[in-house]
XYZ file of C-alpha atoms in Angstrom:
454
model
C 136.779 2.921 113.977
C 138.843 5.499 112.463
C 137.003 9.074 112.274
C 137.815 11.709 109.967
C 138.534 15.038 110.731
C 138.738 17.722 108.376
C 141.978 19.275 108.340
C 142.501 22.263 110.235
C 144.952 25.221 109.577
C 147.318 26.740 111.748
C 145.225 30.143 111.301
C 142.376 28.277 112.919
C 143.830 26.424 115.558
C 144.732 29.374 117.129
C 142.995 32.770 117.853
C 143.902 35.558 115.795
C 146.607 37.910 117.475
C 146.321 41.682 117.524
C 148.480 43.266 115.375
C 150.976 44.906 117.718
C 152.960 48.140 116.390
C 156.650 47.674 117.411
C 157.720 51.338 116.820
C 159.049 53.166 119.639
C 157.273 56.115 121.452
C 158.822 58.890 119.957
C 158.181 57.545 116.564
C 154.565 56.947 116.751
C 154.213 60.889 118.536
C 156.318 61.876 115.629
C 154.052 60.317 113.149
C 151.088 61.513 114.872
C 151.866 65.070 114.577
C 153.029 64.452 110.781
C 149.896 62.931 110.010
C 148.093 65.920 111.774
C 150.355 68.677 109.320
C 149.759 66.649 106.340
C 145.756 66.735 107.058
C 145.891 70.373 108.016
C 147.990 71.015 104.932
C 145.532 69.186 102.770
C 142.622 70.855 104.223
C 144.338 74.610 103.566
C 144.712 73.948 100.028
C 140.991 73.386 99.516
C 139.716 76.015 97.016
C 137.067 77.485 99.928
C 139.962 77.900 102.306
C 142.001 80.679 100.653
C 141.193 83.809 99.076
C 143.130 83.217 95.975
C 145.259 80.003 95.476
C 148.371 79.107 97.291
C 151.091 76.548 96.634
C 151.418 73.124 98.176
C 154.424 74.180 100.111
C 152.953 77.254 101.354
C 150.261 75.106 102.539
C 152.455 72.803 104.100
C 154.454 75.634 105.826
C 151.294 76.885 107.068
C 150.022 73.736 108.735
C 153.585 72.964 109.672
C 153.807 76.279 111.793
C 150.276 75.772 113.015
C 150.670 72.463 114.581
C 154.237 73.328 115.862
C 152.713 76.514 117.250
C 155.481 78.559 115.646
C 153.595 81.145 113.604
C 156.166 81.950 110.882
C 154.220 82.355 107.905
C 154.981 82.869 104.142
C 151.452 84.021 103.320
C 149.487 86.414 105.516
C 147.078 85.016 107.296
C 144.002 87.384 107.684
C 143.948 88.165 103.799
C 145.009 84.865 102.205
C 142.961 82.623 104.195
C 138.929 82.721 104.121
C 136.860 82.039 107.533
C 137.031 78.385 106.912
C 140.936 78.497 106.758
C 141.602 80.570 109.635
C 139.406 77.856 111.843
C 141.313 75.225 110.193
C 144.366 77.074 111.396
C 142.781 77.384 115.017
C 141.944 74.149 115.109
C 145.581 73.173 114.570
C 147.106 75.173 116.626
C 145.018 73.884 119.532
C 146.002 70.479 118.817
C 149.433 71.115 117.997
C 149.836 73.312 121.411
C 147.787 71.164 123.435
C 149.063 67.851 122.002
C 147.650 65.109 120.025
C 148.074 62.999 122.929
C 146.197 64.858 125.492
C 142.975 64.915 123.314
C 143.592 61.028 122.490
C 143.683 60.081 126.004
C 140.834 62.098 127.383
C 138.890 60.616 124.138
C 139.712 57.047 125.290
C 138.698 57.731 129.026
C 135.705 59.301 127.847
C 134.665 55.980 125.515
C 135.308 54.139 128.915
C 138.949 52.423 127.367
C 141.729 51.499 129.328
C 145.308 53.091 128.625
C 147.856 50.166 127.730
C 151.353 49.871 128.227
C 152.745 51.522 124.945
C 150.249 53.999 124.945
C 151.325 54.935 128.591
C 154.919 55.641 127.056
C 153.918 57.624 123.729
C 151.849 59.679 126.355
C 155.145 60.038 128.380
C 156.732 61.144 125.428
C 154.020 63.940 124.594
C 153.645 64.863 128.253
C 157.162 65.122 129.203
C 156.302 62.893 132.236
C 158.360 60.328 134.143
C 155.571 59.027 136.124
C 152.869 57.083 134.261
C 150.408 56.887 136.959
C 149.767 60.563 136.763
C 149.080 60.733 132.769
C 145.063 60.371 133.216
C 145.188 63.197 135.645
C 147.206 65.445 133.666
C 145.477 65.183 130.574
C 142.169 65.698 132.242
C 143.797 68.760 134.402
C 145.595 70.018 130.862
C 141.883 70.672 128.859
C 140.083 72.018 131.767
C 143.030 74.278 132.697
C 143.357 75.542 129.016
C 140.008 75.914 128.123
C 139.165 77.881 130.964
C 142.124 80.045 130.475
C 141.043 80.585 126.796
C 137.296 81.311 127.661
C 138.566 84.310 130.033
C 140.754 85.331 127.427
C 138.270 85.216 124.559
C 135.842 87.215 126.602
C 138.109 89.926 127.732
C 139.493 90.562 123.951
C 135.823 90.280 122.434
C 134.401 92.609 125.081
C 137.352 95.233 124.296
C 137.331 95.181 120.757
C 133.667 95.004 120.462
C 133.264 98.824 120.231
C 135.887 98.628 117.391
C 134.782 96.090 115.396
C 131.390 94.639 116.293
C 130.009 91.579 118.114
C 130.930 89.026 115.108
C 134.145 90.107 114.443
C 135.587 90.531 118.121
C 134.062 87.319 119.097
C 136.070 85.610 116.260
C 139.032 87.739 116.937
C 139.004 87.039 120.705
C 138.494 83.351 119.701
C 141.514 83.074 117.403
C 143.742 85.264 119.176
C 142.816 83.864 122.302
C 144.123 80.146 121.149
C 147.136 81.671 119.120
C 148.423 83.145 122.540
C 147.760 80.385 125.073
C 149.135 78.001 122.848
C 152.219 80.432 122.146
C 151.841 80.229 118.667
C 151.948 84.075 117.568
C 149.273 83.745 114.112
C 147.918 87.058 114.126
C 145.114 88.424 111.721
C 146.844 91.439 111.277
C 149.789 91.889 108.413
C 151.816 93.529 111.128
C 150.899 91.294 114.332
C 149.848 93.115 117.013
C 151.467 96.660 116.671
C 148.399 98.802 116.345
C 147.828 97.981 119.623
C 151.211 98.564 121.182
C 150.102 100.946 124.032
C 146.721 99.012 124.618
C 147.054 98.248 128.289
C 144.055 95.544 127.565
C 145.538 93.858 124.648
C 149.032 93.856 126.205
C 148.306 92.370 129.298
C 145.756 89.889 128.109
C 147.540 88.377 125.163
C 150.941 88.387 127.572
C 149.035 86.585 130.027
C 147.952 83.999 128.139
C 150.848 83.101 126.713
C 153.043 83.239 130.406
C 150.360 81.124 131.464
C 150.288 78.624 128.698
C 154.507 79.015 128.567
C 154.954 78.407 132.329
C 153.809 74.659 132.369
C 151.008 72.758 133.408
C 152.596 70.985 135.699
C 153.593 74.354 137.561
C 149.944 75.419 137.888
C 148.985 71.994 138.858
C 151.347 71.882 141.405
C 150.196 75.618 142.800
C 146.685 74.519 142.833
C 147.445 71.429 145.181
C 149.930 73.034 147.659
C 149.153 76.813 147.428
C 152.387 77.278 149.531
C 155.987 77.944 148.065
C 157.889 75.777 150.141
C 155.517 72.887 149.508
C 156.011 73.369 146.178
C 158.342 70.953 143.974
C 161.887 71.818 143.176
C 160.590 71.703 139.061
C 158.064 74.492 140.025
C 160.089 76.946 142.125
C 162.903 76.483 139.595
C 160.150 77.472 136.865
C 158.330 79.939 138.595
C 161.578 82.199 140.014
C 163.651 81.389 136.753
C 160.784 82.699 134.509
C 159.819 85.811 136.900
C 163.815 86.639 136.611
C 164.448 86.270 133.155
C 161.560 88.316 131.944
C 162.055 91.233 134.775
C 166.004 90.780 133.469
C 164.709 91.515 129.590
C 162.431 93.684 130.538
C 164.861 96.031 132.238
C 167.516 95.292 129.341
C 164.929 96.094 126.564
C 163.821 99.016 128.051
C 167.717 100.556 128.268
C 168.737 99.617 125.105
C 165.649 100.844 123.040
C 164.738 104.098 125.031
C 166.253 106.343 122.533
C 165.493 104.312 119.221
C 163.138 106.423 117.319
C 161.914 103.459 115.668
C 160.814 101.337 118.390
C 160.184 103.241 121.945
C 161.098 106.779 121.426
C 157.912 107.929 120.128
C 155.884 106.098 122.779
C 154.304 107.624 125.881
C 156.459 106.432 129.070
C 153.596 103.985 130.046
C 153.602 102.714 126.208
C 157.386 102.294 126.466
C 157.191 99.952 129.546
C 154.137 98.246 127.396
C 156.075 97.561 124.440
C 159.436 96.574 126.583
C 157.618 93.974 128.431
C 156.069 92.633 125.190
C 159.010 92.136 123.735
C 160.827 91.046 126.624
C 158.355 88.209 127.087
C 157.293 87.362 123.443
C 160.535 85.499 122.652
C 159.802 82.970 124.855
C 158.151 81.251 121.988
C 154.795 83.464 121.921
C 155.742 84.978 118.544
C 153.423 88.261 118.683
C 155.118 91.917 118.080
C 153.980 95.414 119.043
C 157.513 96.830 117.778
C 158.915 96.046 114.345
C 161.615 93.326 114.875
C 163.810 94.396 111.907
C 164.374 97.970 113.762
C 165.394 96.884 117.222
C 168.636 97.240 118.219
C 171.170 94.706 117.608
C 172.002 94.427 121.574
C 167.894 93.616 121.756
C 168.114 90.780 118.718
C 171.020 89.094 120.389
C 169.427 89.318 123.607
C 165.982 87.633 121.986
C 168.404 85.340 120.425
C 169.045 83.922 123.895
C 165.581 84.304 124.952
C 164.398 82.406 122.173
C 166.927 79.413 122.633
C 165.806 79.168 126.458
C 162.107 78.681 125.811
C 159.383 78.037 128.329
C 158.708 75.180 130.640
C 157.823 71.219 130.365
C 154.469 69.985 129.484
C 153.603 73.592 128.236
C 152.688 75.493 125.080
C 156.357 76.569 124.880
C 159.277 75.128 123.361
C 163.207 75.554 123.361
C 165.530 73.838 125.794
C 163.232 74.850 128.438
C 164.149 76.911 131.483
C 164.891 74.439 134.093
C 167.536 72.789 131.506
C 169.147 76.109 131.467
C 169.220 76.831 134.967
C 170.611 73.076 135.754
C 173.300 73.778 133.123
C 174.206 77.102 134.880
C 174.230 75.493 138.537
C 176.604 72.111 137.175
C 179.103 74.852 135.760
C 179.074 76.948 138.837
C 179.415 73.640 140.862
C 182.039 72.348 138.990
C 184.058 75.645 138.997
C 183.829 75.077 142.556
C 185.165 71.996 142.353
C 181.847 70.281 143.976
C 180.963 66.792 143.510
C 177.507 66.904 144.343
C 175.304 69.420 142.310
C 172.763 71.014 144.725
C 170.205 73.029 144.384
C 167.647 74.172 146.614
C 168.548 71.918 149.114
C 168.291 68.709 146.883
C 170.800 67.004 144.794
C 170.182 67.094 141.441
C 171.124 63.210 139.783
C 174.150 63.391 136.985
C 171.587 61.472 134.383
C 169.522 64.941 134.680
C 172.810 66.836 133.881
C 173.416 64.521 131.303
C 170.290 64.822 129.473
C 170.180 68.816 129.638
C 173.862 68.861 128.256
C 172.601 66.451 125.545
C 169.460 68.413 124.790
C 171.398 71.804 124.582
C 174.269 70.127 122.585
C 171.544 68.756 119.710
C 169.691 72.093 120.100
C 173.040 73.987 119.049
C 173.880 71.492 116.717
C 170.676 71.874 114.720
C 170.634 75.785 114.797
C 174.029 75.563 113.424
C 173.420 73.071 110.771
C 170.128 75.474 109.487
C 172.058 78.409 109.612
C 174.423 76.602 107.470
C 171.929 75.447 105.224
C 170.132 78.621 104.956
C 173.707 80.916 104.146
C 173.816 78.527 100.967
C 170.320 79.162 100.075
C 169.288 82.604 101.082
C 170.711 85.884 100.028
C 169.962 87.218 103.116
C 171.910 89.472 105.995
C 173.790 86.871 108.231
C 171.646 88.164 111.633
C 168.672 87.672 109.813
C 169.394 84.096 109.092
C 170.367 83.615 112.605
C 167.137 84.859 113.988
C 165.231 82.703 111.352
C 166.910 79.246 112.254
C 166.796 80.178 116.103
C 163.157 81.304 116.031
C 162.116 77.768 113.907
C 163.921 75.508 116.319
C 162.121 77.635 119.279
C 158.475 77.289 117.706
C 158.622 81.343 118.398
C 157.509 82.627 115.197
C 159.554 86.132 115.536
C 161.110 87.105 112.408
C 163.362 89.997 110.893
C 161.351 89.737 107.516
C 162.962 86.797 106.129
C 160.628 84.343 106.613
C 158.311 85.898 103.598
C 160.913 86.022 100.974
C 162.708 82.397 101.812
C 163.626 80.253 98.932
C 161.485 77.077 98.168
C 164.588 74.995 99.505
C 164.667 77.593 102.499
C 160.961 77.126 103.435
C 161.829 73.178 103.742
C 164.877 73.975 106.077
C 162.634 75.685 108.299
C 159.884 73.218 108.180
C 162.060 70.756 109.309
C 163.021 73.209 112.148
C 159.701 73.934 113.525
C 159.348 70.294 113.339
C 162.119 69.428 115.008
C 161.843 72.177 117.641
C 158.020 70.812 118.528
C 159.049 67.405 118.988
C 162.223 68.078 120.834
C 165.667 67.791 119.780
C 166.252 64.820 122.371
C 162.595 62.893 120.951
C 164.264 63.987 117.541
C 167.918 62.155 118.566
C 165.978 59.417 119.585
C 164.380 58.658 116.408
C 167.944 58.729 114.623
C 169.534 56.366 117.500
C 167.480 53.528 118.570
C 169.406 52.559 122.209
C 170.999 49.725 122.800
C 171.632 48.204 126.387
C 175.007 46.460 127.381
C 176.370 44.865 130.144
C 179.780 45.695 128.901
C 182.395 47.823 131.358
C 185.249 49.307 130.254
C 187.895 50.804 132.758
C 187.547 54.387 133.487
C 190.554 56.488 132.484
C 191.086 60.230 132.903
C 190.958 62.858 129.705
C 192.346 66.106 129.447
C 189.491 68.503 128.737
C 189.822 72.597 127.937
């Protein structure tokens, strides 16, 4: 007896497969940051977010600057945005500074979810980690450490500003400046940044302490917490700490000496005020963005020094950008040992892998190319002194936020160039290069040949 069975479609024979995202982790990470920027731009364009209407481009510029923790502004934050708008900016800074993936990983854990293979690689791009097994621990530690440091900073600033501003305003200012400082954003509620507090030790030391803490990198603080002895620290932590101390002290002494007789900067201040101002300007180019002295009044030598500091930046897995201190140190060591005709690249009794040097070289070269391209384009679109253009381009790529006054006078085309530079600087030029060139694996090998260089 023949039994009839209803036709079964191919879709009913097999369970529906989950939709898989085939995009590379850098693409997804870039998309997350772009989505956050667009969402922030829409929120900042709402009528109750500003005291007066702003253009869509100004809204997009502000949101990009906040998410990329840069601090460059085309409109004054304190007078243009309402309390709602300022809170949105603070939240964008926090999300962009600590990283979208930090919050995503912790939220997934809290909901009882598991991190899949693709999500692990996305998080690796966001955290700049090589070991996926450490991602969960890293994400938790980042949030606990960040919120603890920000709470302490907010209380110190609020207590200090309470007699001047009152409790309500002091608490909000403490909240806003703490988030902006710890995340190396540089957004300020005063049109002249922190210049009114140029010789205030509490404000100077608290703000610099916050952005140095955030810019040093979470892996360094985790290493210090676990090992608690210099000899036991990882090579990365020792390079990062030693490099940061040396660069900051060198910049402090150099800026103090260069600006000592400058009547527009250090000369009118007391001796303690001179050292505080020199210290602040020495460490703020490490992508912090605040200033207590007029940047456009600094000596040209100080400006050139700041360009180098902005280009170097802070540490990996930190709220800072730039090519990073360890990248700079690796290139220096590789160059010195090449000049000594040594094949192996050694540092602190450890051998640095050739691939690490290649990555450092690629990152630096791509960063230089991006800066050159932005300078070239800005010289076409802007009628401004060349030094101001160079400073603006380096500040945008390093997500620093310092400016010699060009930001507010940018043309629409110039604003678009700076928006792209801030976005590229936050993601990392190397990650951006991955977006433009998908890696291809090949087993073909060609014979080696000598090539004349130099």
